[in-house]
Short mmCIF file of C-alpha atoms and ligand atoms in Angstrom, two decimals:
data_model
loop_
_atom_site.label_atom_id
_atom_site.label_comp_id
_atom_site.label_asym_id
_atom_site.label_seq_id
_atom_site.Cartn_x
_atom_site.Cartn_y
_atom_site.Cartn_z
CA UNK A 1 45.19 -9.30 -3.49
CA UNK A 2 45.50 -10.51 0.07
CA UNK A 3 45.25 -7.79 2.69
CA UNK A 4 46.28 -8.55 6.26
CA UNK A 5 44.72 -6.35 8.94
CA UNK A 6 46.96 -5.44 11.87
CA UNK A 7 45.11 -5.36 15.17
CA UNK A 8 47.97 -4.66 17.57
CA UNK A 9 47.49 -2.30 20.52
CA UNK A 10 50.69 -0.26 20.28
CA UNK A 11 52.54 1.43 17.42
CA UNK A 12 55.67 -0.68 17.94
CA UNK A 13 53.75 -3.96 18.04
CA UNK A 14 51.83 -2.89 14.93
CA UNK A 15 55.12 -2.29 13.10
CA UNK A 16 56.42 -5.68 14.25
CA UNK A 17 53.27 -7.36 12.88
CA UNK A 18 53.42 -5.28 9.68
CA UNK A 19 56.90 -6.69 9.05
CA UNK A 20 55.65 -10.23 9.56
CA UNK A 21 52.58 -9.59 7.38
CA UNK A 22 54.69 -8.14 4.55
CA UNK A 23 55.98 -11.63 3.76
CA UNK A 24 52.46 -12.88 2.97
CA UNK A 25 50.32 -9.87 2.10
CA UNK A 26 49.96 -7.76 -1.04
CA UNK A 27 48.53 -4.98 1.08
CA UNK A 28 48.34 -4.26 4.78
CA UNK A 29 45.60 -2.56 6.75
CA UNK A 30 46.54 -0.93 10.03
CA UNK A 31 43.55 -0.73 12.30
CA UNK A 32 44.77 2.44 13.98
CA UNK A 33 41.62 2.47 16.14
CA UNK A 34 43.11 -0.50 18.05
CA UNK A 35 46.13 1.66 19.04
CA UNK A 36 45.71 4.11 21.94
CA UNK A 37 47.80 6.98 20.51
CA UNK A 38 48.84 5.81 17.05
CA UNK A 39 52.06 7.31 15.66
CA UNK A 40 50.97 7.36 12.03
CA UNK A 41 54.25 8.88 10.86
CA UNK A 42 56.25 6.01 12.35
CA UNK A 43 53.79 3.44 11.01
CA UNK A 44 53.75 4.83 7.48
CA UNK A 45 57.52 5.19 7.26
CA UNK A 46 57.92 1.55 8.35
CA UNK A 47 55.71 0.17 5.55
CA UNK A 48 57.07 -2.42 3.15
CA UNK A 49 53.75 -2.94 1.38
CA UNK A 50 50.96 -0.48 0.44
CA UNK A 51 49.08 0.52 3.56
CA UNK A 52 45.41 1.13 4.34
CA UNK A 53 44.84 3.26 7.44
CA UNK A 54 41.50 2.49 9.05
CA UNK A 55 40.12 4.20 12.15
CA UNK A 56 36.69 2.82 12.87
CA UNK A 57 34.36 4.35 15.47
CA UNK A 58 32.62 2.20 18.06
CA UNK A 59 29.29 2.20 16.19
CA UNK A 60 31.07 0.40 13.31
CA UNK A 61 32.47 -2.21 15.73
CA UNK A 62 35.69 -0.18 15.85
CA UNK A 63 37.75 0.61 18.93
CA UNK A 64 38.33 4.35 18.51
CA UNK A 65 37.57 6.04 21.82
CA UNK A 66 38.12 9.73 20.89
CA UNK A 67 35.71 12.25 19.40
CA UNK A 68 34.64 12.28 15.75
CA UNK A 69 36.79 15.43 15.23
CA UNK A 70 39.85 13.61 16.57
CA UNK A 71 39.15 10.64 14.32
CA UNK A 72 38.83 12.86 11.25
CA UNK A 73 42.02 14.72 12.18
CA UNK A 74 43.87 11.39 12.24
CA UNK A 75 42.42 10.36 8.85
CA UNK A 76 43.51 13.73 7.40
CA UNK A 77 46.95 13.25 8.91
CA UNK A 78 47.17 9.79 7.31
CA UNK A 79 46.45 11.39 3.91
CA UNK A 80 49.01 14.15 4.47
CA UNK A 81 51.61 11.56 5.39
CA UNK A 82 50.94 9.74 2.10
CA UNK A 83 48.93 6.71 3.20
CA UNK A 84 48.19 4.59 0.14
CA UNK A 85 44.57 4.17 1.19
CA UNK A 86 42.26 5.31 3.96
CA UNK A 87 39.07 3.46 4.81
CA UNK A 88 36.23 5.79 5.72
CA UNK A 89 32.83 4.57 6.87
CA UNK A 90 29.82 5.67 4.81
CA UNK A 91 28.30 7.45 7.84
CA UNK A 92 31.36 9.68 8.46
CA UNK A 93 30.25 13.31 8.68
CA UNK A 94 33.35 14.57 6.85
CA UNK A 95 33.30 11.96 4.10
CA UNK A 96 32.81 14.46 1.24
CA UNK A 97 35.66 16.69 2.45
CA UNK A 98 38.02 13.77 2.85
CA UNK A 99 37.24 12.60 -0.69
CA UNK A 100 37.49 16.12 -2.13
CA UNK A 101 40.85 16.83 -0.51
CA UNK A 102 42.55 13.53 -1.26
CA UNK A 103 45.70 13.66 -3.32
CA UNK A 104 47.63 10.43 -3.90
CA UNK A 105 45.66 8.59 -1.21
CA UNK A 106 42.78 6.41 -2.44
CA UNK A 107 39.62 6.58 -0.37
CA UNK A 108 37.80 3.33 0.36
CA UNK A 109 34.25 4.07 1.45
CA UNK A 110 32.89 1.25 3.54
CA UNK A 111 29.57 -0.12 4.69
CA UNK A 112 29.51 -2.68 7.51
CA UNK A 113 26.58 -4.68 8.74
CA UNK A 114 27.42 -7.06 11.58
CA UNK A 115 23.89 -8.48 11.78
CA UNK A 116 22.79 -9.44 8.30
CA UNK A 117 23.24 -9.18 4.56
CA UNK A 118 20.41 -6.77 3.76
CA UNK A 119 18.21 -7.11 0.69
CA UNK A 120 18.96 -3.53 -0.48
CA UNK A 121 22.66 -4.16 -1.18
CA UNK A 122 22.41 -2.55 -4.65
CA UNK A 123 21.04 0.67 -3.18
CA UNK A 124 23.82 0.85 -0.60
CA UNK A 125 26.37 0.11 -3.32
CA UNK A 126 25.00 2.95 -5.49
CA UNK A 127 25.01 5.29 -2.51
CA UNK A 128 28.70 4.58 -1.88
CA UNK A 129 29.50 4.93 -5.58
CA UNK A 130 27.85 8.34 -5.69
CA UNK A 131 30.20 9.66 -2.98
CA UNK A 132 33.07 9.56 -5.48
CA UNK A 133 34.84 6.79 -3.55
CA UNK A 134 37.86 5.27 -5.25
CA UNK A 135 36.87 1.85 -3.94
CA UNK A 136 33.51 0.61 -2.64
CA UNK A 137 33.71 -1.70 0.37
CA UNK A 138 30.78 -3.74 1.64
CA UNK A 139 31.10 -6.19 4.51
CA UNK A 140 27.91 -7.84 5.68
CA UNK A 141 27.11 -10.73 8.01
CA UNK A 142 26.05 -14.07 6.52
CA UNK A 143 23.16 -15.71 8.35
CA UNK A 144 22.73 -18.28 5.60
CA UNK A 145 24.99 -19.62 2.90
CA UNK A 146 23.01 -17.95 0.11
CA UNK A 147 23.90 -14.52 1.57
CA UNK A 148 27.32 -15.10 0.01
CA UNK A 149 25.70 -15.23 -3.42
CA UNK A 150 24.20 -11.76 -2.99
CA UNK A 151 27.66 -10.39 -2.26
CA UNK A 152 29.41 -12.41 -4.99
CA UNK A 153 26.85 -11.27 -7.58
CA UNK A 154 27.50 -7.68 -6.58
CA UNK A 155 31.23 -8.21 -7.13
CA UNK A 156 30.61 -9.79 -10.52
CA UNK A 157 28.47 -6.94 -11.82
CA UNK A 158 30.33 -4.01 -10.22
CA UNK A 159 31.79 -1.52 -12.69
CA UNK A 160 33.76 0.12 -9.90
CA UNK A 161 36.62 -1.26 -7.81
CA UNK A 162 34.92 -3.15 -5.05
CA UNK A 163 35.83 -5.04 -1.90
CA UNK A 164 32.96 -7.24 -0.81
CA UNK A 165 32.79 -9.96 1.77
CA UNK A 166 30.41 -11.79 4.03
CA UNK A 167 31.51 -12.01 7.65
CA UNK A 168 30.96 -14.85 10.09
CA UNK A 169 31.50 -18.58 9.78
CA UNK A 170 28.92 -18.97 7.00
CA UNK A 171 30.63 -16.15 5.11
CA UNK A 172 34.04 -17.83 4.92
CA UNK A 173 33.50 -18.95 1.33
CA UNK A 174 33.14 -15.33 0.19
CA UNK A 175 36.62 -14.59 1.52
CA UNK A 176 37.98 -17.17 -0.93
CA UNK A 177 35.63 -16.67 -3.86
CA UNK A 178 35.14 -12.86 -3.90
CA UNK A 179 38.74 -12.10 -4.96
CA UNK A 180 38.48 -14.78 -7.67
CA UNK A 181 35.38 -13.04 -9.04
CA UNK A 182 37.10 -9.65 -9.02
CA UNK A 183 36.95 -8.22 -5.50
CA UNK A 184 39.87 -5.77 -5.20
CA UNK A 185 41.18 -7.64 -2.19
CA UNK A 186 40.27 -10.11 0.50
CA UNK A 187 41.10 -9.72 4.17
CA UNK A 188 43.05 -12.56 5.75
CA UNK A 189 44.42 -12.83 9.26
CA UNK A 190 48.12 -12.77 10.08
CA UNK A 191 47.51 -15.86 12.17
CA UNK A 192 44.59 -17.53 13.94
CA UNK A 193 43.48 -15.25 16.80
CA UNK A 194 44.52 -12.06 14.97
CA UNK A 195 41.32 -11.56 12.97
CA UNK A 196 39.84 -8.07 12.66
CA UNK A 197 36.42 -9.50 11.73
CA UNK A 198 34.71 -12.86 12.23
CA UNK A 199 35.41 -15.56 9.63
CA UNK A 200 38.82 -14.34 8.42
CA UNK A 201 41.04 -17.15 7.14
CA UNK A 202 44.80 -17.15 7.88
CA UNK A 203 46.69 -15.52 4.98
CA UNK A 204 49.05 -18.46 4.71
CA UNK A 205 46.09 -20.83 4.08
CA UNK A 206 44.62 -18.53 1.46
CA UNK A 207 47.96 -18.19 -0.29
CA UNK A 208 49.50 -21.64 -0.03
CA UNK A 209 46.52 -23.99 0.23
CA UNK A 210 43.80 -22.23 -1.76
CA UNK A 211 46.46 -20.64 -4.08
CA UNK A 212 44.16 -17.70 -4.72
CA UNK A 213 46.90 -15.89 -6.65
CA UNK A 214 47.22 -18.79 -9.07
CA UNK A 215 43.54 -19.34 -9.93
CA UNK A 216 42.59 -17.92 -13.33
CA UNK A 217 39.19 -16.94 -14.78
CA UNK A 218 37.13 -19.93 -15.90
CA UNK A 219 38.10 -21.90 -12.78
CA UNK A 220 36.10 -24.86 -11.50
CA UNK A 221 34.77 -24.90 -7.96
CA UNK A 222 34.54 -28.10 -5.93
CA UNK A 223 33.85 -28.48 -2.25
CA UNK A 224 32.68 -30.37 0.74
CA UNK A 225 29.18 -29.86 2.11
CA UNK A 226 28.28 -30.87 5.64
CA UNK A 227 27.84 -29.61 9.15
CA UNK A 228 30.31 -29.32 10.77
CA UNK A 229 33.05 -29.14 8.15
CA UNK A 230 35.72 -27.24 10.06
CA UNK A 231 37.61 -30.41 11.09
CA UNK A 232 37.68 -31.87 7.58
CA UNK A 233 41.06 -31.86 5.86
CA UNK A 234 39.69 -32.60 2.38
CA UNK A 235 40.43 -29.05 1.23
CA UNK A 236 44.13 -29.56 1.97
CA UNK A 237 44.16 -32.77 -0.03
CA UNK A 238 42.13 -31.67 -3.06
CA UNK A 239 43.75 -28.25 -3.45
CA UNK A 240 47.16 -29.86 -3.28
CA UNK A 241 46.13 -32.37 -5.97
CA UNK A 242 44.78 -29.55 -8.17
CA UNK A 243 48.16 -27.86 -7.85
CA UNK A 244 50.10 -31.02 -8.62
CA UNK A 245 47.95 -31.85 -11.67
CA UNK A 246 47.97 -28.17 -12.74
CA UNK A 247 44.17 -27.88 -12.74
CA UNK A 248 42.55 -24.45 -12.58
CA UNK A 249 40.25 -25.58 -9.76
CA UNK A 250 39.61 -24.85 -6.14
CA UNK A 251 38.05 -26.94 -3.32
CA UNK A 252 36.23 -25.16 -0.50
CA UNK A 253 34.39 -26.24 2.65
CA UNK A 254 30.71 -25.27 2.61
CA UNK A 255 29.14 -25.34 6.03
CA UNK A 256 25.61 -26.35 5.05
CA UNK A 257 23.12 -25.96 7.87
CA UNK A 258 20.14 -25.73 5.55
CA UNK A 259 20.41 -28.12 2.60
CA UNK A 260 17.43 -26.52 0.86
CA UNK A 261 19.13 -23.11 0.93
CA UNK A 262 22.29 -24.71 -0.52
CA UNK A 263 20.45 -26.73 -3.16
CA UNK A 264 18.59 -23.67 -4.51
CA UNK A 265 21.62 -22.05 -6.07
CA UNK A 266 24.99 -23.58 -5.24
CA UNK A 267 25.06 -26.91 -7.14
CA UNK A 268 24.97 -25.09 -10.49
CA UNK A 269 28.08 -23.11 -9.47
CA UNK A 270 30.00 -26.23 -8.52
CA UNK A 271 31.61 -28.79 -10.83
CA UNK A 272 31.32 -31.38 -8.10
CA UNK A 273 31.17 -31.81 -4.36
CA UNK A 274 31.76 -34.24 -1.54
CA UNK A 275 29.05 -34.76 1.07
CA UNK A 276 29.52 -35.56 4.73
CA UNK A 277 27.22 -35.83 7.75
CA UNK A 278 24.35 -35.08 8.04
CA UNK A 279 23.44 -34.72 4.35
CA UNK A 280 24.46 -38.04 2.75
CA UNK A 281 20.87 -39.29 2.49
CA UNK A 282 18.94 -36.05 2.04
CA UNK A 283 21.14 -34.94 -0.87
CA UNK A 284 19.68 -37.81 -2.90
CA UNK A 285 16.46 -35.80 -3.31
CA UNK A 286 18.37 -33.02 -5.09
CA UNK A 287 20.01 -35.15 -7.82
CA UNK A 288 19.15 -36.04 -11.42
CA UNK A 289 20.76 -39.48 -11.33
CA UNK A 290 22.16 -41.86 -8.70
CA UNK A 291 24.75 -44.54 -9.35
CA UNK A 292 23.28 -48.04 -8.68
CA UNK A 293 25.78 -48.78 -5.85
CA UNK A 294 24.96 -45.51 -4.08
CA UNK A 295 21.25 -46.26 -4.53
CA UNK A 296 21.71 -49.70 -2.96
CA UNK A 297 23.67 -48.24 -0.03
CA UNK A 298 21.14 -45.43 0.32
CA UNK A 299 23.75 -42.70 0.69
CA UNK A 300 25.69 -40.38 -1.62
CA UNK A 301 29.05 -38.90 -0.68
CA UNK A 302 30.07 -37.54 -4.09
CA UNK A 303 28.16 -35.45 -6.63
CA UNK A 304 29.42 -34.67 -10.12
CA UNK A 305 27.93 -31.85 -12.18
CA UNK A 306 28.17 -32.65 -15.89
CA UNK A 307 26.64 -29.88 -17.97
CA UNK A 308 24.07 -29.11 -15.28
CA UNK A 309 23.14 -32.75 -14.65
CA UNK A 310 23.90 -33.85 -11.08
CA UNK A 311 24.89 -37.49 -10.52
CA UNK A 312 25.48 -39.00 -7.08
CA UNK A 313 28.02 -41.70 -6.17
CA UNK A 314 29.29 -43.42 -3.03
CA UNK A 315 33.07 -43.73 -2.83
CA UNK A 316 33.07 -44.89 0.83
CA UNK A 317 32.30 -48.42 -0.33
CA UNK A 318 34.93 -48.57 -3.08
CA UNK A 319 37.49 -46.76 -0.90
CA UNK A 320 37.00 -49.11 2.05
CA UNK A 321 37.00 -52.32 0.00
CA UNK A 322 40.16 -51.26 -1.86
CA UNK A 323 41.79 -50.51 1.50
CA UNK A 324 40.94 -53.96 2.93
CA UNK A 325 41.96 -55.75 -0.24
CA UNK A 326 45.33 -54.07 0.01
CA UNK A 327 45.95 -56.22 3.12
CA UNK A 328 43.78 -59.33 2.78
CA UNK A 329 41.35 -61.32 0.66
CA UNK A 330 37.67 -60.88 1.63
CA UNK A 331 36.09 -63.91 -0.06
CA UNK A 332 34.92 -66.51 2.51
CA UNK A 333 36.48 -64.61 5.43
CA UNK A 334 34.54 -64.11 8.67
CA UNK A 335 34.01 -60.36 8.77
CA UNK A 336 32.61 -58.54 11.81
CA UNK A 337 31.45 -54.96 11.42
CA UNK A 338 30.95 -52.91 14.59
CA UNK A 339 28.29 -50.25 14.02
CA UNK A 340 25.25 -49.99 11.78
CA UNK A 341 25.32 -46.34 10.65
CA UNK A 342 26.05 -44.84 7.24
CA UNK A 343 29.67 -46.04 7.00
CA UNK A 344 28.76 -49.54 8.17
CA UNK A 345 26.11 -49.69 5.49
CA UNK A 346 28.50 -48.71 2.68
CA UNK A 347 31.19 -51.18 3.81
CA UNK A 348 28.71 -54.00 4.50
CA UNK A 349 27.38 -53.90 0.93
CA UNK A 350 30.96 -54.07 -0.34
CA UNK A 351 31.82 -57.04 1.93
CA UNK A 352 28.79 -59.00 0.75
CA UNK A 353 29.60 -58.18 -2.88
CA UNK A 354 33.10 -59.60 -2.36
CA UNK A 355 31.79 -62.82 -0.78
CA UNK A 356 32.65 -62.12 2.89
CA UNK A 357 30.73 -63.91 5.68
CA UNK A 358 29.38 -60.94 7.50
CA UNK A 359 28.09 -60.26 11.01
CA UNK A 360 26.92 -56.79 12.04
CA UNK A 361 27.12 -55.85 15.73
CA UNK A 362 25.69 -52.61 17.02
CA UNK A 363 24.84 -50.85 20.28
CA UNK A 364 21.27 -50.45 19.03
CA UNK A 365 20.59 -54.03 17.97
CA UNK A 366 17.43 -53.12 16.03
CA UNK A 367 19.54 -51.10 13.59
CA UNK A 368 21.94 -54.00 13.10
CA UNK A 369 18.97 -56.29 12.56
CA UNK A 370 17.50 -53.99 9.91
CA UNK A 371 20.75 -53.77 7.95
CA UNK A 372 21.43 -57.48 8.32
CA UNK A 373 17.90 -58.14 7.03
CA UNK A 374 18.66 -56.24 3.81
CA UNK A 375 21.95 -58.08 3.37
CA UNK A 376 20.84 -61.49 4.66
CA UNK A 377 23.72 -61.71 7.12
CA UNK A 378 24.03 -62.22 10.92
CA UNK A 379 23.69 -59.51 13.54
CA UNK A 380 23.82 -58.96 17.29
CA UNK A 381 24.86 -56.67 20.14
CA UNK A 382 28.49 -55.50 20.50
CA UNK A 383 28.94 -57.96 23.38
CA UNK A 384 28.59 -60.87 20.89
CA UNK A 385 32.04 -60.07 19.58
CA UNK A 386 33.82 -62.33 22.09
CA UNK A 387 31.74 -65.32 20.97
CA UNK A 388 32.36 -64.88 17.27
CA UNK A 389 35.07 -66.13 14.98
CA UNK A 390 36.48 -63.04 13.28
CA UNK A 391 39.13 -62.89 10.54
CA UNK A 392 38.52 -59.24 9.67
CA UNK A 393 37.21 -56.76 12.27
CA UNK A 394 35.93 -53.40 11.04
CA UNK A 395 35.04 -50.61 13.42
CA UNK A 396 32.57 -48.12 11.98
CA UNK A 397 31.35 -46.75 15.30
CA UNK A 398 32.65 -43.36 16.42
CA UNK A 399 34.00 -44.90 19.65
CA UNK A 400 37.68 -43.91 20.00
CA UNK A 401 37.37 -40.82 17.86
CA UNK A 402 38.75 -37.49 19.00
CA UNK A 403 38.17 -36.23 21.73
CA UNK A 404 37.32 -39.60 23.34
CA UNK A 405 40.55 -41.21 22.22
CA UNK A 406 40.92 -43.47 25.26
CA UNK A 407 37.90 -45.67 24.37
CA UNK A 408 37.51 -48.85 22.30
CA UNK A 409 34.19 -50.22 20.96
CA UNK A 410 34.86 -53.79 22.24
CA UNK A 411 37.22 -55.36 24.76
CA UNK A 412 40.60 -55.53 23.06
CA UNK A 413 41.52 -58.76 24.93
CA UNK A 414 39.70 -60.69 22.24
CA UNK A 415 41.21 -58.80 19.35
CA UNK A 416 44.03 -61.22 18.41
CA UNK A 417 45.55 -62.61 15.23
CA UNK A 418 43.13 -60.96 12.82
CA UNK A 419 43.00 -58.02 10.41
CA UNK A 420 41.65 -54.94 12.21
CA UNK A 421 40.41 -51.96 10.25
CA UNK A 422 39.28 -48.86 12.15
CA UNK A 423 37.48 -46.35 9.90
CA UNK A 424 38.27 -43.53 12.35
CA UNK A 425 41.10 -41.30 11.07
CA UNK A 426 41.32 -38.84 13.92
CA UNK A 427 43.45 -40.11 15.66
CA UNK A 428 45.25 -42.02 12.96
CA UNK A 429 45.92 -44.89 15.39
CA UNK A 430 43.04 -45.51 17.79
CA UNK A 431 43.27 -47.50 21.04
CA UNK A 432 41.67 -50.40 19.14
CA UNK A 433 44.47 -50.35 16.55
CA UNK A 434 47.23 -49.87 19.15
CA UNK A 435 46.05 -52.85 21.19
CA UNK A 436 45.44 -54.95 18.06
CA UNK A 437 48.97 -54.27 16.90
CA UNK A 438 50.32 -55.51 20.25
CA UNK A 439 48.15 -58.66 19.85
CA UNK A 440 49.71 -59.71 16.55
CA UNK A 441 47.00 -58.25 14.29
CA UNK A 442 47.43 -56.64 10.88
CA UNK A 443 46.09 -53.12 11.34
CA UNK A 444 44.52 -50.66 8.86
CA UNK A 445 43.89 -47.03 9.72
CA UNK A 446 40.89 -44.97 8.59
CA UNK A 447 43.32 -42.63 6.91
CA UNK A 448 43.91 -45.29 4.22
CA UNK A 449 40.18 -45.48 3.54
CA UNK A 450 39.98 -41.70 3.49
CA UNK A 451 42.75 -41.55 0.91
CA UNK A 452 41.27 -44.28 -1.28
CA UNK A 453 37.75 -42.84 -1.22
CA UNK A 454 39.14 -39.36 -1.93
CA UNK A 455 41.20 -40.74 -4.85
CA UNK A 456 38.00 -42.16 -6.31
CA UNK A 457 36.27 -38.81 -5.79
CA UNK A 458 39.11 -37.04 -7.55
CA UNK A 459 38.79 -39.48 -10.47
CA UNK A 460 35.04 -38.85 -10.68
CA UNK A 461 35.56 -35.08 -10.50
CA UNK A 462 38.42 -34.75 -12.97
CA UNK A 463 38.76 -38.00 -14.93
CA UNK A 464 42.31 -38.37 -13.56
CA UNK A 465 43.29 -41.40 -11.45
CA UNK A 466 45.60 -39.69 -8.94
CA UNK A 467 48.81 -41.16 -7.61
CA UNK A 468 48.01 -41.64 -3.90
CA UNK A 469 51.72 -41.16 -3.07
CA UNK A 470 51.11 -37.47 -3.86
CA UNK A 471 48.48 -37.20 -1.13
CA UNK A 472 49.28 -34.87 1.75
CA UNK A 473 46.97 -34.22 4.67
P1 LIG B 501 26.62 -42.75 12.00
O1 LIG B 501 25.80 -43.07 10.82
O2 LIG B 501 26.15 -41.69 12.94
O3 LIG B 501 26.84 -44.10 12.85
C1 LIG B 501 27.51 -44.08 14.06
C2 LIG B 501 27.63 -45.50 14.60
O4 LIG B 501 28.42 -45.44 15.80
C3 LIG B 501 26.30 -46.14 14.98
O5 LIG B 501 26.35 -47.51 14.71
C4 LIG B 501 26.23 -45.89 16.50
O6 LIG B 501 25.46 -46.84 17.20
C5 LIG B 501 27.68 -46.05 16.88
N1 LIG B 501 28.00 -45.40 18.14
C6 LIG B 501 28.06 -44.07 18.37
N2 LIG B 501 28.40 -43.85 19.67
C7 LIG B 501 28.54 -45.06 20.25
C8 LIG B 501 28.88 -45.48 21.56
N3 LIG B 501 29.14 -44.60 22.53
N4 LIG B 501 28.97 -46.80 21.82
C9 LIG B 501 28.72 -47.70 20.84
N5 LIG B 501 28.37 -47.36 19.57
C10 LIG B 501 28.30 -46.05 19.28
O7 LIG B 501 28.10 -42.32 11.57
P2 LIG B 501 28.94 -42.76 10.27
O8 LIG B 501 28.76 -41.76 9.18
O9 LIG B 501 28.68 -44.17 9.97
O10 LIG B 501 30.43 -42.57 10.79
C11 LIG B 501 30.97 -43.44 11.74
C12 LIG B 501 32.49 -43.40 11.74
O11 LIG B 501 33.02 -43.65 10.45
C13 LIG B 501 33.08 -42.08 12.20
O12 LIG B 501 34.00 -42.34 13.21
C14 LIG B 501 33.78 -41.52 10.97
O13 LIG B 501 34.97 -40.84 11.32
C15 LIG B 501 34.12 -42.78 10.21
N6 LIG B 501 34.24 -42.52 8.77
C16 LIG B 501 35.47 -42.68 8.20
C17 LIG B 501 35.64 -42.44 6.85
C18 LIG B 501 37.00 -42.61 6.24
O14 LIG B 501 37.17 -42.22 5.08
N7 LIG B 501 37.94 -43.17 6.95
C19 LIG B 501 34.56 -42.06 6.04
C20 LIG B 501 33.30 -41.91 6.66
C21 LIG B 501 33.16 -42.14 8.02
P3 LIG B 501 23.88 -46.61 17.45
O15 LIG B 501 23.20 -47.08 16.20
O16 LIG B 501 23.59 -47.45 18.63
O17 LIG B 501 23.68 -45.14 17.70
#
């Protein structure tokens, strides 16, 4: 179930938000500690969905300013008024009485740790269970990705109704996966900016993009690993494809700061994953097999897990070459690549394979020289561009990418009557492409490469060649 917490500061505003939340949530939590003098009667009579009343004291990161007696009186009042649930912190002095005197109201007993996910989670769980709680709630802070596994394992083995989540950016994955493994509910924000705890995902995203209500046991998990991953839109694309092809699968962003921590336990959970910066090279040390093209390029952007065996691929090369071939032949054309990083490398190998006459230009000439040495092609500084004959220009530098959208990697005066492919997809049309279009060039946006390389990833993951007309970003 999706539970939306309401963090409004007045009773009336809380009711307004409850009405909005009712359209998305299965359950609603009113954080009555955010309201100065909460009118619980008014709030409870306005409910359209089952309601949790929570009144957290300041030591639990709550906002309740009154005395402990006043807080307990409000919790008792919530029970008398027929609240569906109350959330009581494990340290509450009156916990036993509240549990003993409950009637229809279910008591959630909660443990919060805003600093870490402690190693004695089982002990804390047992302590909460022994209080006679109807539902155990544990919310801890994730300092590393593997903290999520501690919490997810607890959910899997719990014989009691449990709500368990990791808070913080690194804990986001638990907010998606915990309910799929059996957590009673997951908290999701009404909208961005209305979170009651760090890391909450908007309810609409959880419901309509991740489709957490539609995922059944035995699901496959895929994802993107990288740092940062927050700007990547792959999860929108893949989850939409899973829906359209009716696959019981989910695609999640994993913010991987520490690849070793990730590699210890996550790959076995995943059926496959995409890799972005900065892990495309390092991931190669964690694999059982590497496709010959990826080996040649020296970077892996796709990993498939077949029965525990991890194989790495590079779909940047195939995606980019397919994109260019959609507009022009490559054989015997004069191709200039700007940049000599990971993307340049993948595309350069593809251009040589297709018989293009390649020159690599880069700000750091030594890097261009090194790559050109491997490929036996020409190289030089970016300023050489104006001297060169170019039929196909490919920008693989990050110049022109958001937020520096006003910049171009070379002077656009010389970009005329050629095919211009910018691998940048944010923005979709860079200054380079805009100017090239004015100068009678055929232009190709990075979004096309993104789509083609993602289609190839989807095929490797699922065996299905997707119809790229179904792609939505
Ligand atoms: P990378 O390995 O870090 O390489 C970055 C390249 O950009 C290097 O050649 C670097 O030159 C150059 N560069 C950076 N800042 C520069 C500046 N101010 N002036 C001139 N050159 C500059 O990165 P990457 O993984 O190859 O990614 C590069 C681009 O490809 C990104 O914009 C990314 O969005 C795009 N990309 C697109 C797709 C897609 O599907 N469309 C897929 C992957 C990547 P130095 O060597 O001198 O530092």
